[in-house]
PDB file of C-alpha atoms and ligand atoms in Angstrom:
ATOM      1  CA  MET A 404       0.034  -0.062  -0.002  1.00 40.00           C
ATOM      2  CA  THR A 405       1.408   3.423  -0.893  1.00 48.00           C
ATOM      3  CA  ASP A 406       1.693   6.348   1.386  1.00 48.00           C
ATOM      4  CA  ILE A 407      -1.063   8.007  -0.364  1.00 50.00           C
ATOM      5  CA  GLN A 408      -3.516   4.985   0.454  1.00 50.00           C
ATOM      6  CA  THR A 409      -2.617   4.875   4.021  1.00 52.00           C
ATOM      7  CA  ALA A 410      -5.176   6.466   6.055  1.00 63.00           C
ATOM      8  CA  SER A 411      -2.977   6.654   8.966  1.00 73.00           C
ATOM      9  CA  ARG A 412      -0.564   9.038   7.344  1.00 85.00           C
ATOM     10  CA  PRO A 413      -0.770  12.724   8.744  1.00 94.00           C
ATOM     11  CA  LEU A 414      -3.025  15.048   7.069  1.00 97.00           C
ATOM     12  CA  THR A 415      -0.902  16.755   4.197  1.00 98.00           C
ATOM     13  CA  LEU A 416      -1.270  20.406   3.540  1.00 98.00           C
ATOM     14  CA  ALA A 417       0.210  21.676   0.197  1.00 98.00           C
ATOM     15  CA  LEU A 418       1.681  25.287   0.198  1.00 98.00           C
ATOM     16  CA  SER A 419       3.985  27.343  -1.912  1.00 98.00           C
ATOM     17  CA  LYS A 420       7.165  28.994  -0.495  1.00 96.00           C
ATOM     18  CA  GLY A 421       7.063  32.754  -0.173  1.00 96.00           C
ATOM     19  CA  ARG A 422       4.135  34.984   0.444  1.00 97.00           C
ATOM     20  CA  ILE A 423       1.602  32.188   0.916  1.00 97.00           C
ATOM     21  CA  PHE A 424       3.835  30.282   3.387  1.00 97.00           C
ATOM     22  CA  GLU A 425       4.579  33.352   5.308  1.00 96.00           C
ATOM     23  CA  GLU A 426       0.862  34.478   5.430  1.00 96.00           C
ATOM     24  CA  THR A 427      -0.325  30.998   6.388  1.00 96.00           C
ATOM     25  CA  LEU A 428       2.022  30.800   9.418  1.00 96.00           C
ATOM     26  CA  PRO A 429      -0.159  33.216  11.519  1.00 95.00           C
ATOM     27  CA  LEU A 430      -3.239  31.161  10.566  1.00 94.00           C
ATOM     28  CA  LEU A 431      -1.648  27.960  11.738  1.00 95.00           C
ATOM     29  CA  ALA A 432      -0.263  29.731  14.895  1.00 95.00           C
ATOM     30  CA  ALA A 433      -3.851  30.825  15.682  1.00 91.00           C
ATOM     31  CA  ALA A 434      -4.684  27.034  15.569  1.00 90.00           C
ATOM     32  CA  GLY A 435      -1.893  26.272  17.947  1.00 92.00           C
ATOM     33  CA  ILE A 436       0.292  24.842  15.164  1.00 95.00           C
ATOM     34  CA  GLU A 437       3.858  25.524  14.880  1.00 96.00           C
ATOM     35  CA  VAL A 438       5.944  24.602  11.740  1.00 96.00           C
ATOM     36  CA  SER A 439       9.057  22.718  12.472  1.00 94.00           C
ATOM     37  CA  GLU A 440      11.334  24.237   9.691  1.00 92.00           C
ATOM     38  CA  ASN A 441      11.579  27.207   7.469  1.00 91.00           C
ATOM     39  CA  PRO A 442      11.487  25.952   3.795  1.00 86.00           C
ATOM     40  CA  GLU A 443      13.257  28.859   2.695  1.00 87.00           C
ATOM     41  CA  LYS A 444      16.313  27.727   4.595  1.00 90.00           C
ATOM     42  CA  SER A 445      16.078  23.964   4.884  1.00 90.00           C
ATOM     43  CA  ARG A 446      15.332  23.010   1.186  1.00 90.00           C
ATOM     44  CA  LYS A 447      13.136  20.176   2.744  1.00 94.00           C
ATOM     45  CA  LEU A 448       9.911  19.486   0.783  1.00 96.00           C
ATOM     46  CA  ILE A 449       8.172  17.630   3.567  1.00 97.00           C
ATOM     47  CA  ILE A 450       7.918  19.501   6.818  1.00 97.00           C
ATOM     48  CA  GLY A 451       6.533  18.470  10.173  1.00 97.00           C
ATOM     49  CA  THR A 452       4.467  20.527  12.478  1.00 97.00           C
ATOM     50  CA  SER A 453       3.816  20.554  16.272  1.00 97.00           C
ATOM     51  CA  ASP A 454       0.690  18.527  15.391  1.00 95.00           C
ATOM     52  CA  PRO A 455       1.844  14.995  14.685  1.00 94.00           C
ATOM     53  CA  ASN A 456      -1.310  14.583  12.627  1.00 93.00           C
ATOM     54  CA  LEU A 457      -0.495  17.401  10.268  1.00 97.00           C
ATOM     55  CA  ARG A 458       2.544  17.866   7.877  1.00 98.00           C
ATOM     56  CA  LEU A 459       3.247  20.250   5.137  1.00 98.00           C
ATOM     57  CA  ILE A 460       4.550  19.689   1.518  1.00 98.00           C
ATOM     58  CA  ILE A 461       6.158  22.625  -0.388  1.00 98.00           C
ATOM     59  CA  VAL A 462       5.307  22.857  -3.943  1.00 98.00           C
ATOM     60  CA  ARG A 463       5.102  25.371  -6.729  1.00 98.00           C
ATOM     61  CA  ALA A 464       2.051  27.794  -6.359  1.00 98.00           C
ATOM     62  CA  SER A 465       0.544  26.567  -9.440  1.00 97.00           C
ATOM     63  CA  ASP A 466       1.144  22.965  -8.641  1.00 98.00           C
ATOM     64  CA  VAL A 467      -0.980  23.174  -5.350  1.00 98.00           C
ATOM     65  CA  PRO A 468      -4.255  22.300  -6.926  1.00 97.00           C
ATOM     66  CA  THR A 469      -2.803  19.292  -8.809  1.00 97.00           C
ATOM     67  CA  TYR A 470      -1.446  17.723  -5.526  1.00 98.00           C
ATOM     68  CA  VAL A 471      -4.905  18.193  -3.817  1.00 97.00           C
ATOM     69  CA  GLN A 472      -6.787  16.990  -6.918  1.00 95.00           C
ATOM     70  CA  TYR A 473      -4.951  13.676  -6.934  1.00 95.00           C
ATOM     71  CA  GLY A 474      -5.060  13.348  -3.079  1.00 96.00           C
ATOM     72  CA  ALA A 475      -1.382  13.523  -2.593  1.00 97.00           C
ATOM     73  CA  ALA A 476      -2.349  16.393  -0.356  1.00 98.00           C
ATOM     74  CA  ASP A 477      -5.569  16.369   1.550  1.00 98.00           C
ATOM     75  CA  LEU A 478      -5.757  20.124   1.393  1.00 98.00           C
ATOM     76  CA  GLY A 479      -3.880  23.221   0.127  1.00 98.00           C
ATOM     77  CA  ILE A 480      -3.780  26.993  -0.050  1.00 98.00           C
ATOM     78  CA  ALA A 481      -3.911  28.563  -3.493  1.00 98.00           C
ATOM     79  CA  GLY A 482      -4.640  31.924  -5.033  1.00 98.00           C
ATOM     80  CA  LYS A 483      -7.910  32.414  -6.877  1.00 97.00           C
ATOM     81  CA  ASP A 484      -5.770  33.141 -10.029  1.00 98.00           C
ATOM     82  CA  VAL A 485      -4.221  29.728  -9.805  1.00 97.00           C
ATOM     83  CA  LEU A 486      -7.473  27.995  -8.989  1.00 97.00           C
ATOM     84  CA  ASN A 487      -9.223  29.713 -11.877  1.00 95.00           C
ATOM     85  CA  GLU A 488      -6.592  28.351 -14.299  1.00 96.00           C
ATOM     86  CA  HIS A 489      -6.785  24.884 -12.822  1.00 95.00           C
ATOM     87  CA  GLN A 490     -10.681  24.757 -13.008  1.00 91.00           C
ATOM     88  CA  ALA A 491     -10.255  24.444 -16.934  1.00 84.00           C
ATOM     89  CA  GLN A 492      -8.664  21.062 -16.474  1.00 83.00           C
ATOM     90  CA  ASP A 493     -10.663  19.779 -13.428  1.00 85.00           C
ATOM     91  CA  PRO A 494     -14.088  21.467 -13.343  1.00 80.00           C
ATOM     92  CA  GLY A 495     -15.839  21.382  -9.987  1.00 73.00           C
ATOM     93  CA  GLY A 496     -12.974  19.122  -8.710  1.00 80.00           C
ATOM     94  CA  LEU A 497     -11.812  20.943  -5.693  1.00 93.00           C
ATOM     95  CA  TYR A 498     -13.857  21.680  -2.609  1.00 93.00           C
ATOM     96  CA  GLN A 499     -13.002  25.511  -1.649  1.00 93.00           C
ATOM     97  CA  PRO A 500     -14.554  26.059   1.553  1.00 90.00           C
ATOM     98  CA  ILE A 501     -12.752  28.954   2.906  1.00 96.00           C
ATOM     99  CA  ASP A 502     -11.414  32.395   1.595  1.00 97.00           C
ATOM    100  CA  LEU A 503      -8.404  32.928   3.721  1.00 97.00           C
ATOM    101  CA  ASN A 504      -8.162  36.437   2.673  1.00 96.00           C
ATOM    102  CA  ILE A 505      -4.249  36.271   2.403  1.00 97.00           C
ATOM    103  CA  ALA A 506      -2.045  37.157  -0.544  1.00 98.00           C
ATOM    104  CA  ARG A 507      -4.448  39.788  -1.870  1.00 98.00           C
ATOM    105  CA  CYS A 508      -4.157  41.448  -4.928  1.00 98.00           C
ATOM    106  CA  LYS A 509      -5.984  42.015  -8.414  1.00 98.00           C
ATOM    107  CA  LEU A 510      -5.662  40.583 -11.861  1.00 98.00           C
ATOM    108  CA  CYS A 511      -5.516  43.420 -14.455  1.00 98.00           C
ATOM    109  CA  VAL A 512      -4.926  44.212 -18.009  1.00 98.00           C
ATOM    110  CA  ALA A 513      -1.976  46.486 -18.316  1.00 98.00           C
ATOM    111  CA  VAL A 514      -0.373  48.316 -21.169  1.00 98.00           C
ATOM    112  CA  ARG A 515       2.587  50.782 -21.775  1.00 98.00           C
ATOM    113  CA  ALA A 516       1.786  54.139 -20.522  1.00 98.00           C
ATOM    114  CA  ASP A 517       2.115  55.424 -24.205  1.00 98.00           C
ATOM    115  CA  PHE A 518      -0.320  52.894 -25.608  1.00 98.00           C
ATOM    116  CA  ASP A 519      -3.899  54.161 -26.296  1.00 98.00           C
ATOM    117  CA  TYR A 520      -5.859  51.158 -25.109  1.00 97.00           C
ATOM    118  CA  THR A 521      -9.187  52.852 -25.251  1.00 96.00           C
ATOM    119  CA  ALA A 522      -8.681  53.653 -29.013  1.00 96.00           C
ATOM    120  CA  ALA A 523      -7.394  50.089 -29.832  1.00 95.00           C
ATOM    121  CA  VAL A 524     -10.417  48.622 -28.299  1.00 94.00           C
ATOM    122  CA  TYR A 525     -12.803  51.078 -29.979  1.00 93.00           C
ATOM    123  CA  GLN A 526     -11.122  50.468 -33.292  1.00 91.00           C
ATOM    124  CA  GLY A 527     -11.582  46.640 -32.873  1.00 88.00           C
ATOM    125  CA  ALA A 528      -7.656  46.213 -33.248  1.00 89.00           C
ATOM    126  CA  ARG A 529      -6.556  42.511 -32.687  1.00 93.00           C
ATOM    127  CA  LEU A 530      -4.350  42.801 -29.627  1.00 97.00           C
ATOM    128  CA  ARG A 531      -1.481  40.410 -28.577  1.00 98.00           C
ATOM    129  CA  VAL A 532      -1.742  39.694 -25.030  1.00 98.00           C
ATOM    130  CA  ALA A 533       1.014  38.078 -22.890  1.00 98.00           C
ATOM    131  CA  THR A 534      -0.069  36.087 -19.743  1.00 98.00           C
ATOM    132  CA  LYS A 535       0.484  33.286 -17.455  1.00 98.00           C
ATOM    133  CA  TYR A 536      -3.426  33.449 -16.924  1.00 98.00           C
ATOM    134  CA  THR A 537      -4.625  32.280 -20.320  1.00 97.00           C
ATOM    135  CA  GLN A 538      -8.036  31.021 -19.075  1.00 97.00           C
ATOM    136  CA  ALA A 539      -8.929  34.242 -17.360  1.00 98.00           C
ATOM    137  CA  ALA A 540      -7.656  36.388 -20.302  1.00 98.00           C
ATOM    138  CA  ARG A 541      -9.664  34.300 -22.742  1.00 97.00           C
ATOM    139  CA  GLU A 542     -12.936  34.651 -20.787  1.00 97.00           C
ATOM    140  CA  HIS A 543     -12.292  38.414 -19.985  1.00 97.00           C
ATOM    141  CA  PHE A 544     -11.598  39.540 -23.706  1.00 97.00           C
ATOM    142  CA  ALA A 545     -14.424  37.047 -24.949  1.00 96.00           C
ATOM    143  CA  ALA A 546     -16.809  38.796 -22.571  1.00 96.00           C
ATOM    144  CA  LYS A 547     -15.912  42.178 -24.110  1.00 94.00           C
ATOM    145  CA  GLY A 548     -16.401  40.681 -27.672  1.00 93.00           C
ATOM    146  CA  MET A 549     -12.548  41.381 -28.400  1.00 94.00           C
ATOM    147  CA  TYR A 550     -10.424  38.966 -30.515  1.00 93.00           C
ATOM    148  CA  VAL A 551      -7.080  38.637 -28.977  1.00 97.00           C
ATOM    149  CA  ASP A 552      -3.830  36.637 -29.724  1.00 98.00           C
ATOM    150  CA  LEU A 553      -2.812  35.057 -26.379  1.00 98.00           C
ATOM    151  CA  ILE A 554       0.878  34.343 -25.645  1.00 98.00           C
ATOM    152  CA  LYS A 555       1.512  32.140 -22.743  1.00 98.00           C
ATOM    153  CA  LEU A 556       4.288  33.267 -20.277  1.00 98.00           C
ATOM    154  CA  TYR A 557       5.425  31.856 -17.091  1.00 97.00           C
ATOM    155  CA  GLY A 558       6.726  35.075 -15.350  1.00 96.00           C
ATOM    156  CA  SER A 559       7.998  38.508 -15.743  1.00 97.00           C
ATOM    157  CA  MET A 560       4.994  39.547 -17.919  1.00 98.00           C
ATOM    158  CA  GLU A 561       5.790  43.152 -17.473  1.00 98.00           C
ATOM    159  CA  LEU A 562       8.604  42.804 -19.918  1.00 98.00           C
ATOM    160  CA  ALA A 563       6.463  41.762 -22.781  1.00 98.00           C
ATOM    161  CA  PRO A 564       5.094  45.123 -23.898  1.00 98.00           C
ATOM    162  CA  LEU A 565       8.502  46.730 -23.397  1.00 98.00           C
ATOM    163  CA  VAL A 566      10.123  44.786 -25.987  1.00 98.00           C
ATOM    164  CA  GLY A 567       7.448  44.471 -28.535  1.00 98.00           C
ATOM    165  CA  LEU A 568       6.225  40.841 -27.662  1.00 98.00           C
ATOM    166  CA  ALA A 569       2.764  41.893 -26.709  1.00 98.00           C
ATOM    167  CA  ASP A 570       0.508  45.048 -26.718  1.00 98.00           C
ATOM    168  CA  ALA A 571      -1.019  44.108 -23.369  1.00 98.00           C
ATOM    169  CA  ILE A 572      -0.471  41.890 -20.389  1.00 98.00           C
ATOM    170  CA  VAL A 573      -2.816  40.219 -18.048  1.00 98.00           C
ATOM    171  CA  ASP A 574      -1.108  40.077 -14.635  1.00 98.00           C
ATOM    172  CA  LEU A 575      -1.235  40.402 -10.853  1.00 98.00           C
ATOM    173  CA  VAL A 576      -1.116  44.014  -9.380  1.00 98.00           C
ATOM    174  CA  SER A 577      -0.895  44.681  -5.653  1.00 98.00           C
ATOM    175  CA  THR A 578       0.954  47.907  -4.702  1.00 98.00           C
ATOM    176  CA  GLY A 579       1.340  48.881  -8.463  1.00 98.00           C
ATOM    177  CA  GLY A 580       5.119  49.182  -7.976  1.00 98.00           C
ATOM    178  CA  THR A 581       6.215  46.766 -10.625  1.00 98.00           C
ATOM    179  CA  LEU A 582       3.940  48.289 -13.310  1.00 98.00           C
ATOM    180  CA  ARG A 583       5.312  51.847 -12.265  1.00 98.00           C
ATOM    181  CA  ALA A 584       8.826  50.744 -12.415  1.00 98.00           C
ATOM    182  CA  ASN A 585       8.309  49.542 -15.990  1.00 98.00           C
ATOM    183  CA  ASN A 586       6.287  52.465 -17.162  1.00 98.00           C
ATOM    184  CA  LEU A 587       3.058  50.493 -17.572  1.00 98.00           C
ATOM    185  CA  VAL A 588      -0.405  51.175 -16.473  1.00 98.00           C
ATOM    186  CA  ALA A 589      -3.414  49.124 -15.466  1.00 98.00           C
ATOM    187  CA  VAL A 590      -6.372  49.707 -17.798  1.00 98.00           C
ATOM    188  CA  GLU A 591      -8.997  47.143 -16.636  1.00 98.00           C
ATOM    189  CA  ASP A 592      -9.483  45.062 -13.435  1.00 98.00           C
ATOM    190  CA  ILE A 593     -10.532  41.436 -14.214  1.00 98.00           C
ATOM    191  CA  MET A 594     -11.105  40.104 -10.762  1.00 98.00           C
ATOM    192  CA  PRO A 595      -9.942  40.624  -7.134  1.00 98.00           C
ATOM    193  CA  ILE A 596      -7.606  37.817  -5.959  1.00 98.00           C
ATOM    194  CA  SER A 597      -7.081  36.226  -2.690  1.00 98.00           C
ATOM    195  CA  SER A 598      -6.018  32.715  -1.377  1.00 98.00           C
ATOM    196  CA  ARG A 599      -8.392  29.912  -0.531  1.00 97.00           C
ATOM    197  CA  LEU A 600      -8.244  26.686   1.334  1.00 97.00           C
ATOM    198  CA  VAL A 601      -8.822  23.794  -1.171  1.00 97.00           C
ATOM    199  CA  VAL A 602      -9.725  20.313  -0.048  1.00 97.00           C
ATOM    200  CA  ASN A 603      -9.719  16.862  -1.727  1.00 96.00           C
ATOM    201  CA  ARG A 604     -13.222  15.627  -1.906  1.00 94.00           C
ATOM    202  CA  ALA A 605     -12.399  12.001  -1.084  1.00 95.00           C
ATOM    203  CA  SER A 606     -10.290  13.258   1.982  1.00 96.00           C
ATOM    204  CA  LEU A 607     -13.273  15.041   3.180  1.00 94.00           C
ATOM    205  CA  LYS A 608     -15.274  11.868   3.091  1.00 94.00           C
ATOM    206  CA  THR A 609     -12.769   9.390   4.330  1.00 95.00           C
ATOM    207  CA  ARG A 610     -10.779  11.797   6.866  1.00 95.00           C
ATOM    208  CA  GLY A 611     -13.603  14.255   7.724  1.00 94.00           C
ATOM    209  CA  ALA A 612     -13.093  13.739  11.366  1.00 93.00           C
ATOM    210  CA  ALA A 613      -9.332  14.702  11.344  1.00 93.00           C
ATOM    211  CA  LEU A 614      -9.957  17.524   8.915  1.00 95.00           C
ATOM    212  CA  GLN A 615     -12.787  19.239  10.374  1.00 94.00           C
ATOM    213  CA  PRO A 616     -10.897  20.776  13.546  1.00 93.00           C
ATOM    214  CA  LEU A 617      -8.297  22.186  10.988  1.00 93.00           C
ATOM    215  CA  LEU A 618     -11.018  23.597   8.650  1.00 95.00           C
ATOM    216  CA  ASP A 619     -12.858  25.211  11.677  1.00 95.00           C
ATOM    217  CA  ALA A 620      -9.491  26.618  13.100  1.00 93.00           C
ATOM    218  CA  PHE A 621      -8.603  28.039   9.534  1.00 94.00           C
ATOM    219  CA  GLU A 622     -12.281  29.520   9.317  1.00 94.00           C
ATOM    220  CA  ARG A 623     -11.889  31.208  12.819  1.00 93.00           C
ATOM    221  CA  ALA A 624      -8.412  32.451  11.995  1.00 90.00           C
ATOM    222  CA  SER A 625      -9.263  34.056   8.628  1.00 87.00           C
ATOM    223  CA  ALA A 626     -12.411  35.613  10.019  1.00 83.00           C
ATOM    224  CA  ALA A 627     -10.589  37.235  13.076  1.00 71.00           C
ATOM    225  CA  PRO A 628      -9.369  40.826  12.593  1.00 66.00           C
ATOM    226  CA  ALA A 629      -5.696  41.261  11.813  1.00 60.00           C
ATOM    227  CA  PRO A 630      -3.614  41.745  15.002  1.00 55.00           C
TER     228      PRO A 630
HETATM  229  N1  ATP B1737       2.351  41.138  -5.476  1.00 55.52           N
HETATM  230  C1  ATP B1737       1.337  40.200  -4.939  1.00 55.52           C
HETATM  231  N2  ATP B1737       0.764  40.578  -3.802  1.00 55.52           N
HETATM  232  C2  ATP B1737      -0.189  39.761  -3.159  1.00 55.52           C
HETATM  233  N3  ATP B1737      -0.314  38.488  -3.668  1.00 55.52           N
HETATM  234  C3  ATP B1737       0.230  38.041  -4.637  1.00 55.52           C
HETATM  235  C4  ATP B1737       1.312  38.914  -5.363  1.00 55.52           C
HETATM  236  N4  ATP B1737       1.674  38.109  -6.308  1.00 55.52           N
HETATM  237  C5  ATP B1737       1.126  36.904  -6.219  1.00 55.52           C
HETATM  238  N5  ATP B1737       0.238  36.932  -5.376  1.00 55.52           N
HETATM  239  C6  ATP B1737      -0.600  35.777  -4.922  1.00 55.52           C
HETATM  240  O1  ATP B1737       0.300  34.826  -4.268  1.00 55.52           O
HETATM  241  C7  ATP B1737       0.198  33.611  -4.945  1.00 55.52           C
HETATM  242  C8  ATP B1737       1.617  32.964  -4.974  1.00 55.52           C
HETATM  243  O2  ATP B1737       2.430  33.851  -5.557  1.00 55.52           O
HETATM  244  P1  ATP B1737       4.004  33.523  -5.735  1.00 55.52           P
HETATM  245  O3  ATP B1737       4.678  34.748  -6.350  1.00 55.52           O
HETATM  246  O4  ATP B1737       4.407  32.928  -4.581  1.00 55.52           O
HETATM  247  O5  ATP B1737       4.023  32.323  -6.686  1.00 55.52           O
HETATM  248  P2  ATP B1737       4.104  32.309  -8.521  1.00 55.52           P
HETATM  249  O6  ATP B1737       5.652  32.704  -8.625  1.00 55.52           O
HETATM  250  O7  ATP B1737       3.108  33.247  -8.796  1.00 55.52           O
HETATM  251  O8  ATP B1737       3.889  30.829  -8.803  1.00 55.52           O
HETATM  252  P3  ATP B1737       4.749  29.757  -9.471  1.00 55.52           P
HETATM  253  O9  ATP B1737       5.907  29.426  -8.724  1.00 55.52           O
HETATM  254  O10 ATP B1737       3.724  28.500  -9.597  1.00 55.52           O
HETATM  255  O11 ATP B1737       5.075  30.387 -10.856  1.00 55.52           O
HETATM  256  C9  ATP B1737      -0.271  33.912  -6.431  1.00 55.52           C
HETATM  257  O12 ATP B1737      -0.925  32.793  -7.017  1.00 55.52           O
HETATM  258  C10 ATP B1737      -1.286  35.030  -6.134  1.00 55.52           C
HETATM  259  O13 ATP B1737      -2.462  34.421  -5.748  1.00 55.52           O
HETATM  260  O1  PRP B1738       1.897  45.448  -7.725  1.00 55.52           O
HETATM  261  P1  PRP B1738       3.241  44.806  -7.161  1.00 55.52           P
HETATM  262  O2  PRP B1738       3.133  45.066  -5.769  1.00 55.52           O
HETATM  263  O3  PRP B1738       4.526  45.388  -7.707  1.00 55.52           O
HETATM  264  O4  PRP B1738       3.094  43.234  -7.383  1.00 55.52           O
HETATM  265  C1  PRP B1738       2.862  42.658  -8.634  1.00 55.52           C
HETATM  266  C2  PRP B1738       3.879  41.604  -9.006  1.00 55.52           C
HETATM  267  O5  PRP B1738       3.736  40.725  -7.909  1.00 55.52           O
HETATM  268  C3  PRP B1738       3.848  39.331  -8.813  1.00 55.52           C
HETATM  269  O6  PRP B1738       5.089  38.984  -8.896  1.00 55.52           O
HETATM  270  P2  PRP B1738       6.075  38.419  -7.803  1.00 55.52           P
HETATM  271  O7  PRP B1738       6.576  39.468  -6.917  1.00 55.52           O
HETATM  272  O8  PRP B1738       5.309  37.335  -7.170  1.00 55.52           O
HETATM  273  O9  PRP B1738       7.073  37.842  -8.602  1.00 55.52           O
HETATM  274  P3  PRP B1738       7.115  36.485  -9.426  1.00 55.52           P
HETATM  275  O10 PRP B1738       5.876  36.511 -10.470  1.00 55.52           O
HETATM  276  O11 PRP B1738       8.379  36.589 -10.183  1.00 55.52           O
HETATM  277  O12 PRP B1738       6.913  35.429  -8.476  1.00 55.52           O
HETATM  278  C4  PRP B1738       3.076  39.804  -9.961  1.00 55.52           C
HETATM  279  O13 PRP B1738       3.506  38.789 -11.017  1.00 55.52           O
HETATM  280  C5  PRP B1738       3.737  41.054 -10.346  1.00 55.52           C
HETATM  281  O14 PRP B1738       4.852  41.162 -11.110  1.00 55.52           O
END
């Protein structure tokens, strides 16, 4: 029997390093759970916690839904941006009970400050749009009745309009600092983003008794006002 099939293994929570890990720590602490190592320092991918029934696995942000979908993790924390893209390949697959209100930002359309986006839209120009978020971009422009050529990128989207790869980008904006630093402006908001707890549906049925106190603790911690 593999580890995945062993009902006695600890509950497994999938998290990405960086802001989601950092912003999840206080939520775990509110539930009385301390993490035994810092993944930024240890390079370990499986990390224990003070709760012998809970361990963390450290994965890429965009891989969190996949680990939960296949049950390699019982639950995970991922941004709405990531979940929206994942939904295209796994419609209705993940239970998303709690908006944790962490890692908040917006998904936006942005262009060079000297690009007349309104005129381009008005004239029905066929824009080239570079993004990591092709699903959200496709839906956004289709809803506007615009034909766009999507160019898939995996990061540093802000560079694309500066070097002639694209007319516009669809990317996350928080402080606006990255756009300003690259002489870009946001011209449309697509959706507000925050991170959600996602749960494997089979785990919910087979390990509900172990999961529920953790779900309740996340619910309480995310509802509590920031200290
Ligand atoms: N500037 C930001 N401010 C607040 N939240 C953000 C910001 N950028 C991204 N996020 C949110 O945090 C999540 C994780 O972002 P992070 O930068 O850690 O991973 P990533 O580099 O986007 O993912 P991957 O490693 O899979 O490419 C994103 O999916 C998004 O929901
Ligand atoms: O509006 P701001 O506060 O400047 O934040 C926006 C930036 O944050 C994210 O990048 P991130 O910092 O996660 O870098 P990465 O995409 O290379 O991981 C996003 O892709 C933007 O580039």
